[in-house]
Structure formats: structure tokens, C-alpha cells
Coordinates of C-alpha atoms and ligand atoms in Angstrom, one line a residue:
M235 CA 0.0 0.0 0.0
S236 CA 1.2 3.5 -0.8
V237 CA -0.2 7.0 -0.7
V238 CA -0.9 8.3 -4.2
E239 CA -1.8 11.8 -5.2
I240 CA -4.5 12.4 -7.9
R241 CA -3.9 15.7 -9.6
V242 CA -5.7 17.6 -12.3
P243 CA -4.4 16.3 -15.6
D244 CA -3.7 18.4 -18.7
I245 CA -7.0 19.9 -19.4
G246 CA -6.1 21.5 -22.7
G247 CA -4.6 24.6 -21.3
G248 CA -7.7 25.5 -19.2
T249 CA -6.8 27.3 -15.9
D250 CA -9.0 28.1 -12.9
V251 CA -11.6 25.6 -14.1
E252 CA -14.6 25.2 -11.8
V253 CA -15.3 22.0 -9.9
I254 CA -19.0 21.3 -10.3
E255 CA -19.3 17.9 -8.9
I256 CA -17.4 15.7 -6.4
S257 CA -18.0 12.1 -7.3
V258 CA -16.2 10.4 -4.3
A259 CA -15.9 11.0 -0.6
V260 CA -13.2 10.1 2.0
G261 CA -13.4 6.4 2.7
D262 CA -14.7 5.6 -0.8
R263 CA -13.0 2.9 -2.8
V264 CA -12.3 4.0 -6.4
E265 CA -11.1 2.0 -9.4
I266 CA -8.9 3.2 -12.1
E267 CA -10.8 5.5 -14.4
D268 CA -13.6 6.1 -12.0
S269 CA -14.6 9.7 -12.2
V270 CA -13.5 11.6 -9.1
I271 CA -14.6 15.1 -9.9
V272 CA -16.3 17.0 -12.7
L273 CA -14.9 20.2 -14.1
E274 CA -16.7 22.7 -16.2
T275 CA -15.6 25.7 -18.2
D276 CA -18.2 27.9 -19.9
K277 CA -17.8 25.6 -22.9
A278 CA -17.1 22.1 -21.7
T279 CA -17.8 19.6 -18.9
M280 CA -15.2 17.0 -18.1
E281 CA -15.0 14.2 -15.7
I282 CA -11.6 13.6 -14.2
P283 CA -10.7 10.0 -13.7
A284 CA -8.7 8.2 -11.0
T285 CA -5.3 7.1 -12.3
D286 CA -5.0 4.6 -9.4
A287 CA -7.3 2.3 -7.6
G288 CA -7.6 2.6 -3.8
V289 CA -9.3 4.2 -0.9
V290 CA -9.7 8.0 -0.7
I291 CA -8.0 9.3 2.4
N292 CA -8.1 13.1 1.7
M293 CA -10.2 15.3 -0.5
M294 CA -8.4 18.6 -1.3
V295 CA -11.1 20.2 -3.4
A296 CA -14.8 21.1 -3.0
V297 CA -17.6 22.1 -5.3
G298 CA -17.0 25.6 -6.5
D299 CA -13.2 25.5 -6.2
K300 CA -11.2 26.6 -9.2
V301 CA -8.4 24.3 -10.3
S302 CA -5.7 24.2 -12.9
E303 CA -3.4 21.5 -14.3
G304 CA -1.3 19.9 -11.6
D305 CA -3.6 20.9 -8.7
L306 CA -4.0 18.2 -6.1
I307 CA -7.5 16.7 -6.1
L308 CA -7.2 13.9 -3.5
T309 CA -4.9 11.3 -2.0
L310 CA -5.5 7.6 -2.2
E311 CA -4.2 4.7 -0.2
A312 CA -3.4 2.9 -3.4
E313 CA -2.9 -0.7 -4.2
A314 CA 0.4 -1.8 -5.6
G315 CA 0.5 -1.9 -9.4
G316 CA -2.6 0.2 -9.7
V317 CA -1.2 2.8 -12.1
A318 CA -3.6 3.5 -15.0
A319 CA -2.7 1.9 -18.2
V320 CA -1.5 4.3 -20.7
S321 CA -2.1 3.8 -24.3
E322 CA 1.1 4.0 -26.2
E323 CA -0.5 5.5 -29.3
P324 CA -3.5 7.7 -28.6
K325 CA -6.2 7.4 -31.1
D326 CA -8.3 10.0 -32.7
A327 CA -11.9 9.7 -31.5
K328 CA -13.5 9.6 -34.9
A329 CA -15.5 7.0 -36.8
D330 CA -13.7 4.8 -39.3
I331 CA -13.7 6.2 -42.7
E332 CA -13.2 4.1 -45.8
E333 CA -11.9 5.9 -48.8
P334 CA -12.8 4.6 -52.2
E335 CA -9.8 3.2 -53.9
D336 CA -9.8 6.0 -56.5
N337 CA -10.1 8.7 -53.9
K338 CA -7.4 7.7 -51.6
G339 CA -4.7 9.8 -53.1
L340 CA -7.0 12.8 -53.4
V341 CA -7.7 13.1 -49.7
S342 CA -4.2 12.6 -48.4
T343 CA -3.1 16.2 -48.5
A344 CA -5.0 19.4 -48.9
E345 CA -2.6 20.6 -51.6
E346 CA -3.5 17.9 -54.2
E347 CA -5.9 18.5 -57.0
P348 CA -9.3 18.0 -55.4
L349 CA -12.4 16.3 -56.9
P350 CA -15.6 18.3 -56.3
V351 CA -17.2 15.5 -54.2
S352 CA -16.1 12.2 -52.7
I353 CA -18.6 9.6 -51.5
T354 CA -17.3 7.9 -48.5
T355 CA -18.7 5.0 -46.4
V356 CA -18.4 5.8 -42.7
R357 CA -18.0 2.6 -40.7
V358 CA -18.3 1.6 -37.1
P359 CA -14.8 2.2 -35.6
D360 CA -12.9 0.0 -33.2
L361 CA -15.3 -0.5 -30.3
G362 CA -12.6 -1.0 -27.7
G363 CA -13.5 -4.5 -26.9
A364 CA -17.2 -4.5 -27.4
T365 CA -18.2 -7.0 -30.0
Q366 CA -21.8 -5.8 -30.7
V367 CA -23.6 -2.5 -30.0
S368 CA -27.2 -1.4 -30.4
V369 CA -28.0 1.7 -32.3
I370 CA -30.2 3.8 -29.9
E371 CA -30.3 7.1 -31.7
V372 CA -29.9 8.3 -35.3
P373 CA -30.0 12.1 -35.0
V374 CA -29.3 12.7 -38.7
S375 CA -31.4 12.1 -41.8
E376 CA -30.5 11.6 -45.4
G377 CA -29.7 14.9 -47.0
D378 CA -28.5 16.5 -43.7
S379 CA -25.4 18.5 -43.7
V380 CA -23.1 17.5 -40.9
S381 CA -20.0 19.1 -39.5
E382 CA -16.9 17.2 -38.5
D383 CA -17.7 15.6 -35.1
D384 CA -21.5 15.9 -35.4
Y385 CA -23.0 12.7 -34.3
L386 CA -24.1 10.3 -36.9
I387 CA -25.4 7.6 -34.5
V388 CA -25.4 6.8 -30.8
V389 CA -24.8 3.2 -29.8
E390 CA -25.1 1.4 -26.5
T391 CA -23.8 -1.7 -24.9
D392 CA -25.2 -2.9 -21.6
K393 CA -22.6 -0.8 -19.9
A394 CA -22.0 2.3 -22.0
S395 CA -23.4 4.6 -24.5
M396 CA -21.2 6.2 -27.2
E397 CA -21.8 8.8 -29.8
I398 CA -20.1 8.1 -33.1
P399 CA -19.1 11.3 -34.7
S400 CA -18.8 12.1 -38.4
P401 CA -15.1 12.0 -39.4
S402 CA -15.6 15.0 -41.7
A403 CA -17.9 17.7 -42.7
G404 CA -20.2 16.6 -45.5
M405 CA -23.7 15.6 -46.5
V406 CA -25.3 12.3 -45.4
S407 CA -26.2 10.9 -48.8
K408 CA -27.4 7.5 -47.5
L409 CA -28.1 6.2 -44.1
L410 CA -27.1 2.5 -43.8
T411 CA -28.4 1.9 -40.3
K412 CA -31.4 2.6 -38.1
V413 CA -32.4 2.6 -34.5
G414 CA -32.5 -1.0 -33.2
D415 CA -29.8 -2.3 -35.4
E416 CA -27.0 -4.4 -33.9
L417 CA -23.6 -3.3 -35.2
K418 CA -20.1 -4.5 -34.9
E419 CA -16.8 -2.9 -35.9
G420 CA -16.6 -2.2 -39.6
D421 CA -20.3 -2.2 -40.2
P422 CA -21.4 0.6 -42.5
I423 CA -23.2 3.6 -40.8
A424 CA -23.7 6.0 -43.6
E425 CA -22.5 7.3 -46.9
L426 CA -21.0 10.7 -46.6
S427 CA -20.8 13.0 -49.6
I428 CA -17.7 15.1 -48.9
T429 CA -16.6 18.1 -50.8
I430 CA -12.9 17.5 -51.1
A431 CA -12.1 21.0 -50.1
S432 CA -13.8 20.3 -46.7
V433 CA -11.7 17.2 -45.9
T434 CA -9.5 18.2 -43.0
P435 CA -6.1 16.6 -42.5
S436 CA -7.4 14.8 -39.4
V437 CA -9.4 12.4 -41.5
S438 CA -7.0 11.8 -44.3
P439 CA -4.2 9.6 -42.9
K440 CA -5.9 6.3 -42.2
P441 CA -4.0 5.4 -39.1
D442 CA -5.2 8.5 -37.3
A443 CA -8.8 8.0 -38.0
R444 CA -9.4 4.5 -36.9
S445 CA -10.0 3.9 -33.3
L446 CA -12.3 4.8 -30.5
N447 CA -10.4 2.5 -28.1
T448 CA -10.8 4.7 -25.1
E449 CA -14.4 5.7 -25.8
V450 CA -16.1 2.4 -24.9
V451 CA -16.2 2.9 -21.2
S452 CA -18.6 2.6 -18.3
E453 CA -21.2 5.3 -18.5
K454 CA -19.7 6.7 -15.3
S455 CA -16.4 7.5 -16.8
E456 CA -17.0 8.2 -20.5
T457 CA -15.8 11.7 -20.3
A458 CA -13.1 10.7 -17.9
K459 CA -11.7 8.4 -20.5
R460 CA -11.7 11.1 -23.0
A461 CA -9.8 13.3 -20.5
S462 CA -7.5 10.4 -20.0
L463 CA -7.1 10.0 -23.7
A464 CA -6.2 13.7 -23.8
Q465 CA -3.8 13.3 -21.0
N466 CA -2.1 10.3 -22.7
Q467 CA -1.4 12.4 -25.7
A468 CA 1.5 13.9 -23.6
G469 CA 0.5 17.4 -23.9
Q470 CA -0.6 17.3 -27.5
L471 CA -4.2 17.8 -26.6
D472 CA -5.5 21.0 -27.9
Q473 CA -8.3 23.0 -26.3
S474 CA -10.7 22.2 -29.1
I475 CA -10.5 18.4 -28.6
A476 CA -11.0 18.7 -24.9
E477 CA -14.0 20.9 -25.5
R478 CA -15.4 18.7 -28.2
A479 CA -15.2 15.7 -26.0
A480 CA -17.1 17.5 -23.3
N481 CA -19.5 19.1 -25.7
E482 CA -20.4 15.7 -27.1
L483 CA -21.6 14.9 -23.7
N484 CA -23.9 17.9 -23.7
Q485 CA -25.3 17.2 -27.2
T486 CA -27.4 14.1 -26.5
S487 CA -31.0 14.6 -25.6
G488 CA -31.0 17.9 -27.5
K489 CA -28.8 20.5 -25.8
A490 CA -29.4 19.1 -22.4
H491 CA -26.6 19.7 -20.0
A492 CA -26.1 16.3 -18.3
G493 CA -23.6 13.5 -17.9
P494 CA -23.8 10.0 -19.4
A495 CA -25.2 8.3 -16.4
V496 CA -28.0 10.8 -16.2
R497 CA -28.7 10.5 -19.9
K498 CA -28.9 6.7 -19.5
I499 CA -31.5 7.0 -16.8
A500 CA -33.4 9.5 -18.9
R501 CA -33.4 7.1 -21.8
E502 CA -34.6 4.3 -19.6
L503 CA -37.4 6.4 -18.2
G504 CA -38.3 7.9 -21.6
V505 CA -37.5 11.4 -20.3
D506 CA -36.7 14.1 -22.8
L507 CA -33.8 15.9 -21.1
T508 CA -34.5 19.1 -22.9
Q509 CA -37.7 19.3 -20.8
V510 CA -35.8 18.9 -17.5
K511 CA -34.5 21.8 -15.5
G512 CA -31.1 21.2 -14.1
S513 CA -30.4 22.0 -10.5
G514 CA -26.7 21.5 -10.6
P515 CA -24.1 24.1 -11.2
K516 CA -24.8 26.0 -14.4
Q517 CA -28.1 24.2 -14.7
R518 CA -26.4 20.8 -15.1
I519 CA -29.1 18.1 -14.9
V520 CA -28.4 15.6 -12.1
K521 CA -30.2 12.3 -11.4
D522 CA -32.5 13.9 -8.8
D523 CA -33.7 16.3 -11.5
V524 CA -34.8 13.4 -13.7
Q525 CA -36.5 11.7 -10.9
A526 CA -38.3 14.9 -9.8
F527 CA -39.4 15.4 -13.4
V528 CA -40.9 12.0 -13.7
K529 CA -42.6 12.4 -10.3
S530 CA -44.1 15.7 -11.4
Q531 CA -45.3 14.3 -14.6
M532 CA -47.0 11.4 -12.8
Q533 CA -48.6 13.8 -10.4
K534 CA -50.0 15.9 -13.2
V535 CA -51.5 12.8 -14.8
Q536 CA -53.1 11.8 -11.6
S537 CA -54.5 15.3 -10.8
G538 CA -56.3 15.4 -14.1
A539 CA -56.1 18.0 -16.7
S540 CA -53.7 20.5 -15.2
N541 CA -51.4 18.5 -17.4
V542 CA -53.4 19.0 -20.5
V543 CA -51.4 21.8 -22.0
S544 CA -47.9 20.5 -21.5
G545 CA -48.0 17.1 -20.0
S546 CA -49.1 13.6 -21.1
G547 CA -47.0 13.9 -24.1
I548 CA -49.4 16.4 -25.6
P549 CA -47.7 19.3 -27.3
A550 CA -47.9 22.5 -25.4
I551 CA -49.9 25.4 -26.8
K552 CA -47.7 28.4 -27.0
L553 CA -49.4 31.7 -26.5
P554 CA -48.3 34.6 -28.6
D555 CA -47.8 38.1 -27.1
F556 CA -51.4 39.2 -27.7
S557 CA -50.6 42.8 -26.8
Q558 CA -48.9 43.1 -30.2
F559 CA -52.4 42.8 -31.8
G560 CA -54.2 45.1 -29.5
A561 CA -55.1 45.9 -25.9
V562 CA -55.6 42.9 -23.7
E563 CA -56.5 42.3 -20.0
R564 CA -55.7 39.2 -18.0
Q565 CA -58.3 37.9 -15.5
P566 CA -58.0 34.9 -13.2
M567 CA -60.2 32.0 -14.0
S568 CA -63.0 31.3 -11.5
R569 CA -62.8 28.2 -9.4
I570 CA -65.7 26.6 -11.3
H571 CA -64.0 27.5 -14.6
K572 CA -60.8 25.8 -13.6
I573 CA -62.5 22.7 -12.4
T574 CA -64.6 22.5 -15.5
A575 CA -61.6 23.0 -17.7
A576 CA -59.7 20.3 -15.9
N577 CA -62.7 17.8 -16.0
M578 CA -63.5 18.5 -19.7
S579 CA -60.0 18.0 -20.7
A580 CA -59.6 14.8 -18.7
N581 CA -62.9 13.4 -20.1
W582 CA -62.2 14.4 -23.6
L583 CA -58.7 12.8 -23.5
N584 CA -59.7 9.7 -21.6
I585 CA -63.0 8.8 -23.2
P586 CA -63.5 7.5 -26.8
H587 CA -66.6 9.5 -27.6
V588 CA -69.3 8.8 -30.2
T589 CA -72.3 11.0 -30.6
Q590 CA -75.6 9.7 -31.9
F591 CA -78.1 12.2 -33.3
D592 CA -81.9 11.8 -33.4
E593 CA -85.1 13.8 -33.3
A594 CA -88.2 13.5 -31.2
D595 CA -91.5 14.7 -32.4
I596 CA -92.7 16.6 -29.3
T597 CA -95.7 18.2 -30.9
E598 CA -98.1 16.4 -28.6
L599 CA -95.8 16.9 -25.6
E600 CA -95.7 20.6 -26.2
A601 CA -99.5 20.8 -26.5
F602 CA -99.9 19.0 -23.2
R603 CA -97.2 21.1 -21.6
K604 CA -99.0 24.3 -22.6
Q605 CA -102.3 22.9 -21.3
Q606 CA -100.7 22.6 -17.9
K607 CA -99.5 26.2 -17.8
K608 CA -102.3 27.2 -15.5
V609 CA -101.8 24.3 -13.2
A610 CA -98.1 25.1 -13.2
E611 CA -98.7 28.7 -12.2
L612 CA -100.9 27.5 -9.3
R613 CA -98.2 25.2 -8.2
N614 CA -95.7 28.0 -8.7
V615 CA -93.6 25.8 -11.0
K616 CA -92.2 26.5 -14.4
L617 CA -93.0 23.5 -16.6
T618 CA -90.5 23.3 -19.4
P619 CA -89.6 20.2 -21.6
L620 CA -86.8 19.4 -19.2
P621 CA -88.7 17.3 -16.6
F622 CA -90.2 15.2 -19.4
I623 CA -86.8 14.6 -20.9
L624 CA -85.5 13.7 -17.4
K625 CA -88.3 11.2 -17.0
A626 CA -87.8 9.7 -20.5
C627 CA -84.0 9.3 -19.8
A628 CA -84.7 7.5 -16.5
Y629 CA -87.0 5.2 -18.4
A630 CA -84.4 4.5 -21.1
L631 CA -81.7 4.0 -18.5
A632 CA -83.8 1.3 -16.9
Q633 CA -84.4 -0.3 -20.3
Y634 CA -80.7 -0.1 -21.3
P635 CA -78.7 -0.6 -18.1
Q636 CA -75.5 -0.6 -20.0
F637 CA -75.8 3.3 -20.0
N638 CA -76.0 3.2 -16.2
V639 CA -72.5 2.0 -15.5
S640 CA -69.1 3.3 -14.7
L641 CA -65.9 1.8 -15.9
D642 CA -63.1 0.8 -13.6
M643 CA -60.3 0.3 -16.1
D644 CA -57.7 -0.4 -13.5
K645 CA -59.6 -3.5 -12.3
E646 CA -61.2 -4.1 -15.7
E647 CA -64.7 -4.1 -14.1
L648 CA -68.0 -2.5 -14.9
I649 CA -69.8 -0.9 -12.0
Q650 CA -73.6 -1.4 -12.6
K651 CA -75.8 1.0 -10.8
S652 CA -79.3 0.1 -9.6
Y653 CA -80.3 3.6 -8.9
I654 CA -81.1 6.3 -11.4
H655 CA -79.8 9.8 -10.5
I656 CA -79.6 12.2 -13.3
G657 CA -77.6 15.5 -13.5
F658 CA -78.5 18.5 -15.6
A659 CA -76.1 21.2 -16.8
V660 CA -76.8 24.7 -15.5
D661 CA -75.3 27.7 -17.0
T662 CA -74.3 30.2 -14.3
P663 CA -72.3 33.5 -14.6
D664 CA -69.4 31.7 -12.9
G665 CA -69.5 28.7 -15.2
L666 CA -71.1 25.4 -15.7
V667 CA -72.4 23.3 -12.8
V668 CA -74.2 20.0 -12.8
P669 CA -76.7 19.5 -10.0
V670 CA -78.1 16.0 -9.7
I671 CA -81.7 14.9 -9.2
R672 CA -81.9 11.6 -7.3
D673 CA -84.1 8.7 -8.1
V674 CA -85.6 10.3 -11.2
D675 CA -87.4 7.1 -12.1
Q676 CA -89.4 7.3 -8.9
K677 CA -90.6 10.9 -9.2
G678 CA -93.4 12.5 -11.1
I679 CA -93.2 15.3 -13.6
W680 CA -94.3 18.0 -11.2
Q681 CA -91.8 16.9 -8.6
L682 CA -89.1 16.8 -11.2
A683 CA -90.0 20.3 -12.4
E684 CA -89.9 21.6 -8.8
E685 CA -86.5 20.1 -8.2
C686 CA -85.1 21.4 -11.5
M687 CA -86.2 24.9 -10.6
A688 CA -84.9 24.7 -7.0
L689 CA -81.5 23.3 -8.1
A690 CA -81.1 25.7 -11.0
K691 CA -81.8 28.6 -8.6
K692 CA -79.4 27.2 -6.1
A693 CA -76.8 26.9 -8.8
K694 CA -77.3 30.5 -10.0
D695 CA -77.2 31.7 -6.4
K696 CA -73.9 29.8 -5.9
K697 CA -75.6 27.8 -3.1
L698 CA -75.1 24.3 -4.4
L699 CA -73.6 21.9 -1.9
P700 CA -71.1 19.3 -3.1
S701 CA -73.7 16.7 -2.2
D702 CA -76.1 18.4 -4.7
M703 CA -73.7 17.6 -7.5
Q704 CA -72.7 14.0 -6.6
G705 CA -73.9 10.6 -7.5
G706 CA -75.1 11.2 -11.1
C707 CA -75.5 8.3 -13.4
F708 CA -76.2 10.3 -16.6
T709 CA -76.3 14.0 -17.6
I710 CA -78.6 16.1 -19.6
S711 CA -77.3 19.3 -21.2
S712 CA -80.2 21.3 -22.5
L713 CA -79.4 24.2 -24.8
G714 CA -83.0 24.2 -26.0
S715 CA -83.8 27.6 -24.6
V716 CA -80.7 29.1 -26.3
G717 CA -80.7 27.6 -29.8
G718 CA -78.8 25.4 -32.1
T719 CA -79.7 22.3 -34.1
A720 CA -77.2 19.8 -32.6
F721 CA -74.0 19.6 -30.6
T722 CA -71.6 17.0 -29.3
P723 CA -71.6 17.1 -25.5
I724 CA -68.6 15.7 -23.6
V725 CA -69.4 12.7 -21.4
N726 CA -69.3 13.6 -17.7
A727 CA -67.0 10.9 -16.3
P728 CA -67.4 8.6 -14.4
E729 CA -70.7 8.5 -16.2
V730 CA -70.7 6.9 -19.7
A731 CA -73.3 8.9 -21.5
I732 CA -74.7 12.4 -21.8
L733 CA -77.8 13.7 -23.7
G734 CA -77.5 17.0 -25.5
V735 CA -80.8 18.7 -26.2
S736 CA -81.1 21.5 -28.8
K737 CA -83.9 23.8 -29.7
A738 CA -87.1 22.3 -30.9
A739 CA -88.3 23.6 -34.3
M740 CA -91.3 23.1 -36.5
K741 CA -90.4 20.9 -39.5
P742 CA -92.3 19.4 -42.3
V743 CA -92.6 15.7 -41.6
Y744 CA -93.9 13.2 -44.1
D745 CA -96.7 11.1 -42.5
G746 CA -97.2 8.7 -45.4
E747 CA -99.7 10.9 -47.2
G748 CA -98.2 14.3 -47.1
F749 CA -96.0 16.7 -45.2
V750 CA -97.3 17.9 -41.9
P751 CA -95.8 20.5 -39.5
R752 CA -94.4 18.8 -36.4
L753 CA -92.3 20.2 -33.6
M754 CA -89.1 18.3 -33.7
L755 CA -86.6 18.2 -30.8
P756 CA -83.0 17.5 -31.7
L757 CA -81.2 15.0 -29.5
S758 CA -77.4 14.4 -29.4
L759 CA -76.4 11.4 -27.3
S760 CA -72.6 11.2 -26.6
Y761 CA -71.4 8.0 -25.0
D762 CA -68.2 6.3 -24.0
H763 CA -67.6 3.7 -26.7
R764 CA -65.8 1.5 -24.2
A765 CA -69.0 1.0 -22.3
V766 CA -71.7 1.3 -25.0
N767 CA -71.8 0.0 -28.5
G768 CA -73.1 1.9 -31.5
A769 CA -76.3 -0.1 -31.9
D770 CA -77.3 0.5 -28.3
G771 CA -76.6 4.2 -28.8
A772 CA -79.1 4.3 -31.6
R773 CA -81.6 2.2 -29.6
F774 CA -81.3 4.5 -26.7
T775 CA -82.1 7.7 -28.8
S776 CA -84.9 5.8 -30.7
L777 CA -86.5 4.9 -27.4
L778 CA -86.2 8.5 -26.1
S779 CA -87.7 9.7 -29.3
E780 CA -90.6 7.3 -28.9
L781 CA -91.2 8.2 -25.3
L782 CA -91.1 11.9 -25.9
G783 CA -93.3 11.5 -29.0
D784 CA -96.1 9.9 -26.8
I785 CA -95.6 10.7 -23.2
R786 CA -98.2 8.2 -22.2
N787 CA -95.4 5.6 -22.7
L788 CA -93.7 7.1 -19.7
V789 CA -96.5 6.0 -17.3
L790 CA -96.6 2.5 -18.7
Ligands
CAO1040 N1 -86.7 23.7 -27.4 C1 -87.4 24.8 -27.4 N2 -87.7 25.5 -26.3 C2 -87.2 25.1 -25.2 C3 -86.4 23.9 -25.1 C4 -86.2 23.2 -26.2 N3 -85.4 22.1 -26.3 N4 -86.0 23.8 -23.8 C5 -86.5 24.8 -23.1 N5 -87.2 25.6 -23.9 C6 -88.0 26.8 -23.6 C7 -88.7 26.6 -22.3 O1 -89.9 25.9 -22.5 C8 -88.9 28.0 -21.9 O2 -89.9 28.6 -22.6 P1 -91.4 28.9 -22.0 O3 -91.1 29.8 -20.9 O4 -92.1 29.4 -23.1 O5 -91.9 27.6 -21.5 C9 -87.6 28.6 -22.3 O6 -87.0 27.8 -23.3 C10 -86.6 28.8 -21.2 O7 -86.4 27.6 -20.5 P2 -85.4 27.6 -19.3 O8 -84.1 27.7 -19.8 O9 -85.8 28.6 -18.3 O10 -85.7 26.2 -18.6 P3 -85.2 24.8 -18.9 O11 -85.9 23.8 -18.0 O12 -85.3 24.5 -20.4 O13 -83.6 24.8 -18.6 C11 -81.7 25.0 -17.3 C12 -83.2 25.0 -17.3 C13 -81.2 25.2 -15.9 C14 -81.1 23.7 -17.8 C15 -81.2 26.1 -18.2 O14 -81.5 27.4 -17.6 C16 -79.7 26.1 -18.5 O15 -78.9 26.6 -17.7 N6 -79.4 25.7 -19.7 C17 -78.0 25.7 -20.1 C18 -77.3 24.4 -20.0 C19 -76.0 24.4 -20.6 O16 -75.2 25.4 -20.6 N7 -75.6 23.3 -21.3 C20 -74.4 23.3 -22.0 C21 -73.4 22.5 -21.2 S1 -72.0 22.1 -22.1 O17 -72.3 20.7 -22.6

């Protein structure tokens, strides 16, 4: 055992580089190439690897410290023989490039007579020991122009991910691989159309452009390896290579600022890192940020539609600056408005809706209703078509109990109700509310009319109790007093159907001998197609139409 010092390696000439992460603590055991600290300039992030294995006995730096080449990072109680292996011949971290026979001479020096364009097959480079890798990202498309070092593909073994950069600037003329492919060294990645003038000396001599030996590393030390590679080049590393290596790290998942381990977790969880806010130094994304992001997304899904605009994978709606078009004023949404918006969105997104349209001939009903006006006045009740529609719906729900259910999709069960409580939408200055009348099937028209009036008044006076709005099996949304010929109401979950009623209008109806004027009431039944099939939807509205066409049916 001996005490070994781990110092800041050649970091491409950078001085006073900030320590943004400490990856080990006193007492930790580290292996060669384990990342011990992470440094960051305003352009690059770099993990510094341990050059020896052993146990950390002293940490000399802390997050926020500024370090330069040669500064002491930590001391290790090292094991004998634990010195990091040094590659004799550092390799250039670029994909293999195969020059067509007739082009070889043309790309060897910049001075030679160039051809306008050279088609080159870019191949999987030396994978540093890995025999097979999976393609997990192909960020380029055919026709894309790429710069030298732009990623053509990202591959992954079970231990590491690795971006394979373009060896030269050019245009991707043909992609020869896709996500999911399994590749090995030498397999073709893409055909690159290279303008000869754009070929840089770094790709021309074949020996310099062949290996990614030090790039296939554990995800923990990918950048560390690159730093190590740089170090091994005995001072030949220039700033641009160091920055490129670290910038590569930042280019996956869009421009997210995160290390390989975090990117791996993000990929596993399906998180788009560009959506995640980093809490680390300079907004670097750390594991906790990814976990917090996933948690927040799940909470949004559970809490309904607050996620509608930007969660659930639904593209967010971006608002323009309306003031550029004219004067605007922002007002807070009312509580009812917010709840309605959340419920409508959740219902619309969760329920596969179908709307069945029909008409009921309410000529006789209307005549009867008008006859009852005087009685209604004596009873101090307003008798509108609504109580009749409520009664007809209760009858139809009893006939077709598949409309009187709720779905429990988690348990894959239907919840059949043996009571018939029906809600009706009331338009109030603060928004839409839906009071519920209980046991509609057991109540007469007058009682229903009274309850409608009382509940509508309570709603408009903002006096509805939560219990007044609970327990509904079905909803009626009547716009009959307003107008319209049809509309598609949104099912009021956990109910599975809602009846929209539009304005009755006189229409010429053929009675077999000729056209006669009849008062026709438009009906729009929206239902949850997971619970109700189309034929039953049509049967339900046909029955309603029949019942409202001859209200004597309601007492049978
Ligand atoms: N066709 C023709 N006339 C109709 C009608 C119809 N379908 N429905 C009602 N009317 C008539 C009524 O008979 C009444 O006329 P009379 O005074 O001559 O009898 C007049 O329209 C006004 O009725 P009303 O609105 O006072 O009463 P109602 O029972 O029809 O409705 C209520 C009560 C609370 C449902 C209603 O006031 C309301 O708020 N409707 C809006 C519901 C809504 O916003 N739905 C959309 C929700 S989003 O899906």
C-alpha cells in the first residue's frame, strides 16, 4: 500500500476551471478510471478519472473551487501496481472512414488537385473490446449536412453509450443503419458526400482515424476516459479536442446539460432531457432532477387536466404576445371555470366519444305542456320540456342498463348502478355546474319540475352543496332555450353517456300521405364507446324519441 496523489491532468490549457461535482468521498473505494470530480468551463464539462485504484484518504477540493493542471484533487491509499494503463498510441476519436480506392490519393493532402465531391462510407470504428452494440439514436437524416464531429449515430452496450461522430464535414447521402440495429466494428453507418475541399487533415491519414479505443467505457467515466485520452497524448491535446469531448456529452438529448449516467437514466425512463430543469451548477441536470421530473409528470397525470397543455406527451400550446395585436387584459379563471376546464380535458382525453343524433316529435308533448301552464302557475312551478326529458331518460336507462354504469379500467370491471340519479347542466355567470336529481325514475313530472327549478336557482345563487352535485348516473345538457340544431356534449365521467338537447323547431314531416308540420326536438347522445356500442346508442335515442313522442309511454 502507498499513498498516491491524484492531480488535475492536462485539461487542454484551461486554468481556474470550476469544480462542479465531487463524485467520491473520503473512505470511498475507487477504481482506475472512476470519475472523481467533474470540471466545467463555460464551454465544456469534463470528468476527471482516478489514475490509481484505492481508498480515498483526503479530498483537497470542494464544489465551487477553481483548479488548474497539476492541482491536487485527492490522496488515495493505493494498491500496488494500480497505475492507470497508458495507451502508447493515442487514437483519434472519430468513426472509421473508408476511402474509395480511386479517392485515396485525393484526400491525403490538402494541396493535391481535389475532386468536387467524394462519396465515403463511414463505418463503425474500433469498439474498444465491445463486439456488438445497439443503435439507440440516429440524429441525422439523409440529406442532412453535418460538420466534423457531429454525431451520426449513438450506440449502446449494456454498460456504456457512445456517440459516433462524423469524421468529416459533408452531407449524409445515404443512411445505412437505423435505431435498433445491432452493429459491430466495420459495419457501415452512412455514406457521406464530402466536398474534397472540406476534408481536413485529421481524416486523411488512415492510421489517425481508426479507433475509439478509449471511448467504450462505463457510462460513469465516459468523459473521464476522454480526458484520460487527452492526458495520454502527452500534452498534445489542444483545447478544441477537450471541448469537443465534453461538448459531445452535452449534445445528447438535444442540448441538455447532463452527464452520461443521467442520460442513460433519462433514456430508460423515456424522459426528454431538454424538458428537465437542471439544479446542478450551471443548470447541469443531475439524477435527482430526472427523478423529480418523472414524479411531477405522474402527479400531473393523476391530478387530471392540469397536465393537458404541457404534460401527457401532448404538445404544449404556445401563446403569442397578444398585446402586439391590440389591448388585452388578463383575468384569473373562476374556481368553477378551472374545475370545468380540468374535467372537460380529462374526459375528452380519456373517453373515446361517439355522438348519436336523433329527433323526437314533441308536438303532442308541447301541446300537453301548454295545457298545464295554468296548473303550473298555481303550483308555482315552471314546466319546461326538461322534466319530461328527465323522465324519458330515466325510463331509457332502466331499459338499457349498459348506460347506467361506470368503468373501472384499473380493475377491468363494470360498475352497474341500480339507482337512477340524473344531473343536468346549469349555465351560471361563474361557469357550468351539474346538480343531480336523485331517483328520477321514482318521481313524477311535477316533482321533477320543482327540483329542477330549485336546483337551477341554487346553482345560479352559488348555493349548491357538493352533495347536490354528486352521484349522477347520466347527464342532460339542455341548450333548448338558447338555440342550435345539434352539438356534441362531452361525457361527464365517471358516467358513460350524456344527452344534449337542442332547440325544438317546426319541421315538415312526411306522415305517409303528405308533409305535416311537427315540432321536432334535436337529441345528441354522446357516449363512452368503451361501455356502450353503437347499436345501443341508436336504440337509446330511438326509445327517447318514442317516449317523448307519446308521453303516455312514460307511465306504462
Ligand atoms: N326547445 C325549445 N324550447 C325550449 C327547449 C327546447 N329544447 N327547452 C326549453 N325551452 C324553452 C322553455 O320551454 C322555456 O320557454 P317557456 O317559458 O315558453 O316555456 C324557455 O325555453 C326557457 O327555459 P329555461 O331555460 O328557463 O328552462 P329549462 O328547463 O329548459 O332549462 C336549465 C333549465 C337550468 C337547464 C337552463 O336554464 C340552463 O342553464 N341551460 C344551459 C345548459 C348548458 O349550458 N348546457 C351546456 C353545457 S355544455 O355541454
